[in-house]
PDB file of C-alpha atoms in Angstrom:
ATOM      1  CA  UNK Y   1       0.000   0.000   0.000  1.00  0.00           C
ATOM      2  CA  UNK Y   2       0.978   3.186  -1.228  1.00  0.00           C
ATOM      3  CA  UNK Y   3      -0.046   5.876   1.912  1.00  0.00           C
ATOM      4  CA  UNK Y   4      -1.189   9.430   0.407  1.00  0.00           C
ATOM      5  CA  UNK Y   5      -2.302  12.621   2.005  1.00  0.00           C
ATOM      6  CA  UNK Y   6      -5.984  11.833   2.313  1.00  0.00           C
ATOM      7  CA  UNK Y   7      -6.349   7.779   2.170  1.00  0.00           C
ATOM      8  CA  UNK Y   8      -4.335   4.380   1.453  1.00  0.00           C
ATOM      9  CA  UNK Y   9      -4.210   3.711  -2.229  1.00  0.00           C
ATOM     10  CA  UNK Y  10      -3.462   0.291  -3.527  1.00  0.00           C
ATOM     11  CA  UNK Y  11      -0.269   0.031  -5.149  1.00  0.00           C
ATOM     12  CA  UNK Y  12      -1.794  -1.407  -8.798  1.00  0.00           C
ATOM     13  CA  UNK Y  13       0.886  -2.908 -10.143  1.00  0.00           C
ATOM     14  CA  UNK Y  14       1.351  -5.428  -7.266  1.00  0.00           C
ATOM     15  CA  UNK Y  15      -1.902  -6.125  -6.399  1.00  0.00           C
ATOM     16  CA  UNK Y  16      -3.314  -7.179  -9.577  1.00  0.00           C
ATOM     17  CA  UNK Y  17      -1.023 -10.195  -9.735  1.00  0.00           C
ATOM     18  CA  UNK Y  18       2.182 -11.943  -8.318  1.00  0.00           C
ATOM     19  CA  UNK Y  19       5.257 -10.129  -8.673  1.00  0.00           C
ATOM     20  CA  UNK Y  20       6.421 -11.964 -11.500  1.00  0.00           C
ATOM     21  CA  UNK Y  21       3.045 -11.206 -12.926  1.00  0.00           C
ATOM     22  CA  UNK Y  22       3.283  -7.526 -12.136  1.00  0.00           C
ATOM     23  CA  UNK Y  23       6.532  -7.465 -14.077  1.00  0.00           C
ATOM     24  CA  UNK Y  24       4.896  -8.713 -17.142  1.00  0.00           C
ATOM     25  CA  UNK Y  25       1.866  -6.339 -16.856  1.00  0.00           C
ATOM     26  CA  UNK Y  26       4.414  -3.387 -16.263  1.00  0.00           C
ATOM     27  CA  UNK Y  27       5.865  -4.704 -19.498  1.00  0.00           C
ATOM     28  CA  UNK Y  28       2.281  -4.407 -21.171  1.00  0.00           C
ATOM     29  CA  UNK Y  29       1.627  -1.271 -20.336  1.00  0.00           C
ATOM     30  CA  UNK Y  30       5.039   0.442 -21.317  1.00  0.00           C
ATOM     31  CA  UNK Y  31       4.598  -1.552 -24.853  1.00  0.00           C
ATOM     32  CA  UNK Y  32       0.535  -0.035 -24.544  1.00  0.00           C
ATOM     33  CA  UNK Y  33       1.975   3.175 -23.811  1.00  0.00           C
ATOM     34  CA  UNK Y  34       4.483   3.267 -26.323  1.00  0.00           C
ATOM     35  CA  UNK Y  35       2.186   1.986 -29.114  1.00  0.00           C
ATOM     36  CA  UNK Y  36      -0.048   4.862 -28.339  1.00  0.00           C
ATOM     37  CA  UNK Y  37       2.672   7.483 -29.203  1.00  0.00           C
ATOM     38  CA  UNK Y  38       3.771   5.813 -32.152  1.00  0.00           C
ATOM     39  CA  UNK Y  39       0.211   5.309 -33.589  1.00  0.00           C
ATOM     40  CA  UNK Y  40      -0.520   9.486 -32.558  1.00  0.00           C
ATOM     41  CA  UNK Y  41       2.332  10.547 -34.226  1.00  0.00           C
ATOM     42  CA  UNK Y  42       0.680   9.387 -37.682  1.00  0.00           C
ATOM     43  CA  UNK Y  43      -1.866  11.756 -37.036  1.00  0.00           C
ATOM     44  CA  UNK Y  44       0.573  14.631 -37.275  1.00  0.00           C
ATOM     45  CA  UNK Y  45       0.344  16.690 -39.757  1.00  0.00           C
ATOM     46  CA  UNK Y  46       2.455  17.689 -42.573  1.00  0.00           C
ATOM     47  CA  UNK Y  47       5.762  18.422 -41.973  1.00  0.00           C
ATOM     48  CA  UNK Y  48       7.539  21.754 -42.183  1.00  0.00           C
ATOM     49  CA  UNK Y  49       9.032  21.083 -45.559  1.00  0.00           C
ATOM     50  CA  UNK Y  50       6.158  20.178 -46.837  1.00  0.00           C
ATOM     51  CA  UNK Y  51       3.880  22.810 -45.523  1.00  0.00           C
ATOM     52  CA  UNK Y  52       5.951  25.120 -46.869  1.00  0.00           C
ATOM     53  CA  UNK Y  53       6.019  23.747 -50.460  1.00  0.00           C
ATOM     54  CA  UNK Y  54       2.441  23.037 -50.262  1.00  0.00           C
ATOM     55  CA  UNK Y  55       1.934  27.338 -49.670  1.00  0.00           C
ATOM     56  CA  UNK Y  56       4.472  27.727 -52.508  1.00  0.00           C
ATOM     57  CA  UNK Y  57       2.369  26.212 -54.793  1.00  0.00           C
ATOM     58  CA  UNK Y  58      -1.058  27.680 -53.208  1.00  0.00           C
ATOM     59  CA  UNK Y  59       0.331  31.200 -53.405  1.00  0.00           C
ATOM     60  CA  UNK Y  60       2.067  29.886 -57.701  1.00  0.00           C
ATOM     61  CA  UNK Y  61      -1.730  29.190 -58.184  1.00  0.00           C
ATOM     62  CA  UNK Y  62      -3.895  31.877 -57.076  1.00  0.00           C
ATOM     63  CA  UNK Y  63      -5.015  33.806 -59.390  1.00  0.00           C
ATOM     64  CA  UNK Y  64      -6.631  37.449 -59.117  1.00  0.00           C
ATOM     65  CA  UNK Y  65      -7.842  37.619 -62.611  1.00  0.00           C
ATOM     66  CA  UNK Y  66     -11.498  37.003 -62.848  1.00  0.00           C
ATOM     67  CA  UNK Y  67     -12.252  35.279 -66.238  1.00  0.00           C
ATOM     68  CA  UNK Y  68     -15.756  36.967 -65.925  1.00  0.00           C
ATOM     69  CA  UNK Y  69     -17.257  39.954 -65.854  1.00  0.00           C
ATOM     70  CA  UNK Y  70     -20.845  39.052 -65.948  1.00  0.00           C
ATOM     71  CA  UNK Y  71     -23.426  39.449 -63.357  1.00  0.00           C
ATOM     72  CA  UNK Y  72     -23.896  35.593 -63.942  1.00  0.00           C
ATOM     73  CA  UNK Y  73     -20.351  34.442 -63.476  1.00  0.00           C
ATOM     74  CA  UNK Y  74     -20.969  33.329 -66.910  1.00  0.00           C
ATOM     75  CA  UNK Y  75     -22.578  30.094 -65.750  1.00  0.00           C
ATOM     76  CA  UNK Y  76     -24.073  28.124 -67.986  1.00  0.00           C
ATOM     77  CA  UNK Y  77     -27.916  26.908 -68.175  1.00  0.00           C
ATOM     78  CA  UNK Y  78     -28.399  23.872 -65.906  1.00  0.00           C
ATOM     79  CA  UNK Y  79     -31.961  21.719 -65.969  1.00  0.00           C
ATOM     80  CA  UNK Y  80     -31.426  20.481 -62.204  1.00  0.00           C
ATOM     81  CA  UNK Y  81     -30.482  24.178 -61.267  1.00  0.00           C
ATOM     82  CA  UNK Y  82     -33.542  25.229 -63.062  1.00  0.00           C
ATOM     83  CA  UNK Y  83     -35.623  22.368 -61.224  1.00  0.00           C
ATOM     84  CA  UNK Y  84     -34.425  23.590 -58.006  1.00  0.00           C
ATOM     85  CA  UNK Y  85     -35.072  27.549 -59.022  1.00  0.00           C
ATOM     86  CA  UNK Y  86     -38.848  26.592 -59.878  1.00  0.00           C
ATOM     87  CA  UNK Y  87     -38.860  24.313 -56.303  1.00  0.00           C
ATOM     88  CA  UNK Y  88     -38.212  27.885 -54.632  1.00  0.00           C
ATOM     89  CA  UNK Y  89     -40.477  30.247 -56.500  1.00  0.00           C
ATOM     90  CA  UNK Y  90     -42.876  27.564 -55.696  1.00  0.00           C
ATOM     91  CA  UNK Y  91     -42.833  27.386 -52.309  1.00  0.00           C
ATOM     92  CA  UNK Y  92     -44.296  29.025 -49.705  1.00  0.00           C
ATOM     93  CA  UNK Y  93     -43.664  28.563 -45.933  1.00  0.00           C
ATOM     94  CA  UNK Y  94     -46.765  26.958 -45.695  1.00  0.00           C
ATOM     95  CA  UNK Y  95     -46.451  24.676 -48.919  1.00  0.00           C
ATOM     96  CA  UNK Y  96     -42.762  23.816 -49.472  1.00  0.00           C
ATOM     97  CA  UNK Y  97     -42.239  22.145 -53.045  1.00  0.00           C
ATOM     98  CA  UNK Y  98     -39.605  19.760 -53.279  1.00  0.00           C
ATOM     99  CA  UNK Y  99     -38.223  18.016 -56.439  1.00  0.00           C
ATOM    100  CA  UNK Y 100     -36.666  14.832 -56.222  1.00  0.00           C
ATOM    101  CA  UNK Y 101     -34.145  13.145 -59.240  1.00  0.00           C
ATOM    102  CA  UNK Y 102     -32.700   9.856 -58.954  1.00  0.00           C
ATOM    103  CA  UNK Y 103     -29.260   9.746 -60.203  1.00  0.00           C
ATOM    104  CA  UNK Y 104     -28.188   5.767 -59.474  1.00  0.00           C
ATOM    105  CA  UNK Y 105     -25.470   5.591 -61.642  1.00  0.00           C
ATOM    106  CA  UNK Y 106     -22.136   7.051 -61.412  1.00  0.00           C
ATOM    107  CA  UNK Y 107     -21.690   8.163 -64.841  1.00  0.00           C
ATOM    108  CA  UNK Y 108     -25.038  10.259 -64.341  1.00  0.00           C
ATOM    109  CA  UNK Y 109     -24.313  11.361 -61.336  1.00  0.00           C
ATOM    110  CA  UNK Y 110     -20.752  12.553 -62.408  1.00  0.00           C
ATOM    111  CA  UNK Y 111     -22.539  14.635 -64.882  1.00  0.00           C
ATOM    112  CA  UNK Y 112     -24.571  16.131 -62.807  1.00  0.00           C
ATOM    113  CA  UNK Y 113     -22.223  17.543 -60.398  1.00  0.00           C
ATOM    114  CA  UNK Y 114     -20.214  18.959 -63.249  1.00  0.00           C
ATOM    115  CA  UNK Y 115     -23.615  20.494 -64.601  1.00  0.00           C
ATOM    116  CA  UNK Y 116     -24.416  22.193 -61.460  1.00  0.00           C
ATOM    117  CA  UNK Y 117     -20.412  22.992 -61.105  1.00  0.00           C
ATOM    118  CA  UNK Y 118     -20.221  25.185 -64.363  1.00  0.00           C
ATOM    119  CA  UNK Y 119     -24.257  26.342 -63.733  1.00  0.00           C
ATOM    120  CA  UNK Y 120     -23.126  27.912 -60.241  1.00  0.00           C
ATOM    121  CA  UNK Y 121     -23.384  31.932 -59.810  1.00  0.00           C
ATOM    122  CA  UNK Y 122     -22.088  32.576 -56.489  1.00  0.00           C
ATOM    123  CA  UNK Y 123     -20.770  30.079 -54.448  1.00  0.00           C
ATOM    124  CA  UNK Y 124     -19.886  26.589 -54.403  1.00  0.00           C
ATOM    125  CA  UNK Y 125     -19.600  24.481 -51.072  1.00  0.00           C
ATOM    126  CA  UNK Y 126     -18.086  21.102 -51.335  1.00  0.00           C
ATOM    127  CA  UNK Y 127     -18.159  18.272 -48.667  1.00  0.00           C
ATOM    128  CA  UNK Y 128     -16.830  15.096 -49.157  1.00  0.00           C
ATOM    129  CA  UNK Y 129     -15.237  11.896 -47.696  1.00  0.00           C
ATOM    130  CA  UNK Y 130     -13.869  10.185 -50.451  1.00  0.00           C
ATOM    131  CA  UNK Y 131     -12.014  12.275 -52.680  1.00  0.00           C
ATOM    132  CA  UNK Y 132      -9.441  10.144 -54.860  1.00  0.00           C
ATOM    133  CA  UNK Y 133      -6.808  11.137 -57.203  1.00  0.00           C
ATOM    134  CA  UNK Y 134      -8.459   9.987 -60.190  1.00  0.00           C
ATOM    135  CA  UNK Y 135     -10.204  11.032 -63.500  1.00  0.00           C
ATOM    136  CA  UNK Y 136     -13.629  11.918 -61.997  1.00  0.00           C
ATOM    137  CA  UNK Y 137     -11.932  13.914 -59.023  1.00  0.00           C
ATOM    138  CA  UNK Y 138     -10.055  15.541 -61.358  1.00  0.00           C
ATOM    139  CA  UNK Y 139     -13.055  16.691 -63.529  1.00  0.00           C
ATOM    140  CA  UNK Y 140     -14.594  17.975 -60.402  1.00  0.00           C
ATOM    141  CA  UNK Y 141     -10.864  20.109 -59.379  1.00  0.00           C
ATOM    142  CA  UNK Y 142     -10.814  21.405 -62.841  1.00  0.00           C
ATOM    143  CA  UNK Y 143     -14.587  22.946 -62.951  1.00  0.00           C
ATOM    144  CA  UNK Y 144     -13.755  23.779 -59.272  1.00  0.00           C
ATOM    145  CA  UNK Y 145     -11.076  26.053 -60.083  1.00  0.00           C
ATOM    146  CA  UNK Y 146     -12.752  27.123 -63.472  1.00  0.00           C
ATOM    147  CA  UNK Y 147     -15.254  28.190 -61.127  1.00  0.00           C
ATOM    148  CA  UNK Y 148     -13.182  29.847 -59.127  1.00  0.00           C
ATOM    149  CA  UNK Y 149     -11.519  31.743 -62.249  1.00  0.00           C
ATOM    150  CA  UNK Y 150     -15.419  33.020 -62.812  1.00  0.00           C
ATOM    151  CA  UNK Y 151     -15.627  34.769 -59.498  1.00  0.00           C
ATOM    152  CA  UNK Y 152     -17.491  31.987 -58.152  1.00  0.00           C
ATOM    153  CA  UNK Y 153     -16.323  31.807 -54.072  1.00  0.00           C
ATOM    154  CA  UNK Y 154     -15.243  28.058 -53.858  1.00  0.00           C
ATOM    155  CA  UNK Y 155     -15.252  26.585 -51.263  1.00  0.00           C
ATOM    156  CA  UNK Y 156     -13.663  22.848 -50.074  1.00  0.00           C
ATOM    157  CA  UNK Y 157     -14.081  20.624 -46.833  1.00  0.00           C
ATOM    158  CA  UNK Y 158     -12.204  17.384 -47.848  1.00  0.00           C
ATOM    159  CA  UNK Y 159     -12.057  14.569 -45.163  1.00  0.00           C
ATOM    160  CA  UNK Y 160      -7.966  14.361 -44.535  1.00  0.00           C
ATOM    161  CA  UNK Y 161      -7.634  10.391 -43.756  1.00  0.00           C
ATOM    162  CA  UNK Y 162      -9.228   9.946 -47.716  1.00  0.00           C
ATOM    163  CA  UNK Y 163      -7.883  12.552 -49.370  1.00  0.00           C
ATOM    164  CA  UNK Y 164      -5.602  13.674 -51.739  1.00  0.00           C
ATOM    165  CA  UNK Y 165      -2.319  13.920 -50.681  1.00  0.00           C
ATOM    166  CA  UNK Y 166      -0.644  15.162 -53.765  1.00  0.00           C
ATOM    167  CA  UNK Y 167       0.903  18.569 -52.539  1.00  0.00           C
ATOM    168  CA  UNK Y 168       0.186  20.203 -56.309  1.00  0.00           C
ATOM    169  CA  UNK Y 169      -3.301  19.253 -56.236  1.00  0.00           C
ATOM    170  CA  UNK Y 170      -3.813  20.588 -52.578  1.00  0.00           C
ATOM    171  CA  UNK Y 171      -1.543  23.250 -53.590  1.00  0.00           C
ATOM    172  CA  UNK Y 172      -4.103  24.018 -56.385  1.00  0.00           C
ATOM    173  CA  UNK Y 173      -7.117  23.652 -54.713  1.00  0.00           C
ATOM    174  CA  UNK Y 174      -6.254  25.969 -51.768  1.00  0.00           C
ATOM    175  CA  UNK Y 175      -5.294  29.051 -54.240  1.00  0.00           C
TER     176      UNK Y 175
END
């Protein structure tokens, strides 16, 4: 027994088993403790170097030329942005209108999001998970930025455990 200010504590390590047991689960939890540290560190983030090269390419990218000069952005016509423009002017607080389109297939649904990309007038807010470095995300980055050359505010929120981690494409994406 361990004796503190206020009360006897019980020393842990001994009393949970013989001493040559308590020497093994000492050993546990060092290797517990140690595995926690090493697993936390790959959490960190990027590294100096690379934090730095990643701002060197943000700052190469950004761009204060508007392509633009149109009230519009010049967006082009979109039918599900039109769908959802007739769902407002037909609501009212007391009789929301809603529209629903099924889009089950990637292809179509690819499409779509690159329709309502270019169609976009003021802002674009992306959310996603899953966000590979492949032809489809790299439809979506180049209509992002094109976007973003319009005047359009763009705007990103990309899960970091499943996301790209090519420093040029980050480096784009955050110009």
């Amino acid at each position: 027994m361990i004796a503190t200010s206020s009360a006897a504590v019980p020393d842990l390590r001994i009393a949970c088993a013989p001493e040559r047991g308590a020497e093994t689960v000492n050993l546990l939890l060092r290797v517990l403790a140690l595995a926690t540290v090493l697993l936390g560190s790959g959490c960190a983030s990027l590294s100096h170097a690379e934090r730095d090269r990643a701002e060197a390419i943000a700052v190469q990218a950004r761009s204060a030329v508007v392509d633009c000069q149109r009230a519009d952005r010049c967006a082009q016509d979109s039918p599900l942005r039109a769908l959802a423009g007739r769902a407002f002017t037909e609501s009212t607080p007391e009789r929301p209108r809603h529209y629903a389109t099924l889009l089950d297939e990637g292809e179509g649904a690819l499409v779509a999001r690159l329709n309502l990309l270019r169609s976009a007038t003021r802002s674009i807010d992306l959310q996603t998970y899953i966000f590979d470095k492949d032809d489809s995300a790299r439809l979506v980055i180049d209509e992002l930025l094109a976007a973003s050359r319009r005047g359009v505010k763009v705007r990103e929120l990309i899960d970091q455990l499943s996301a790209i981690t090519d420093l040029q494409i980050l480096g784009a994406l955050s110009g």
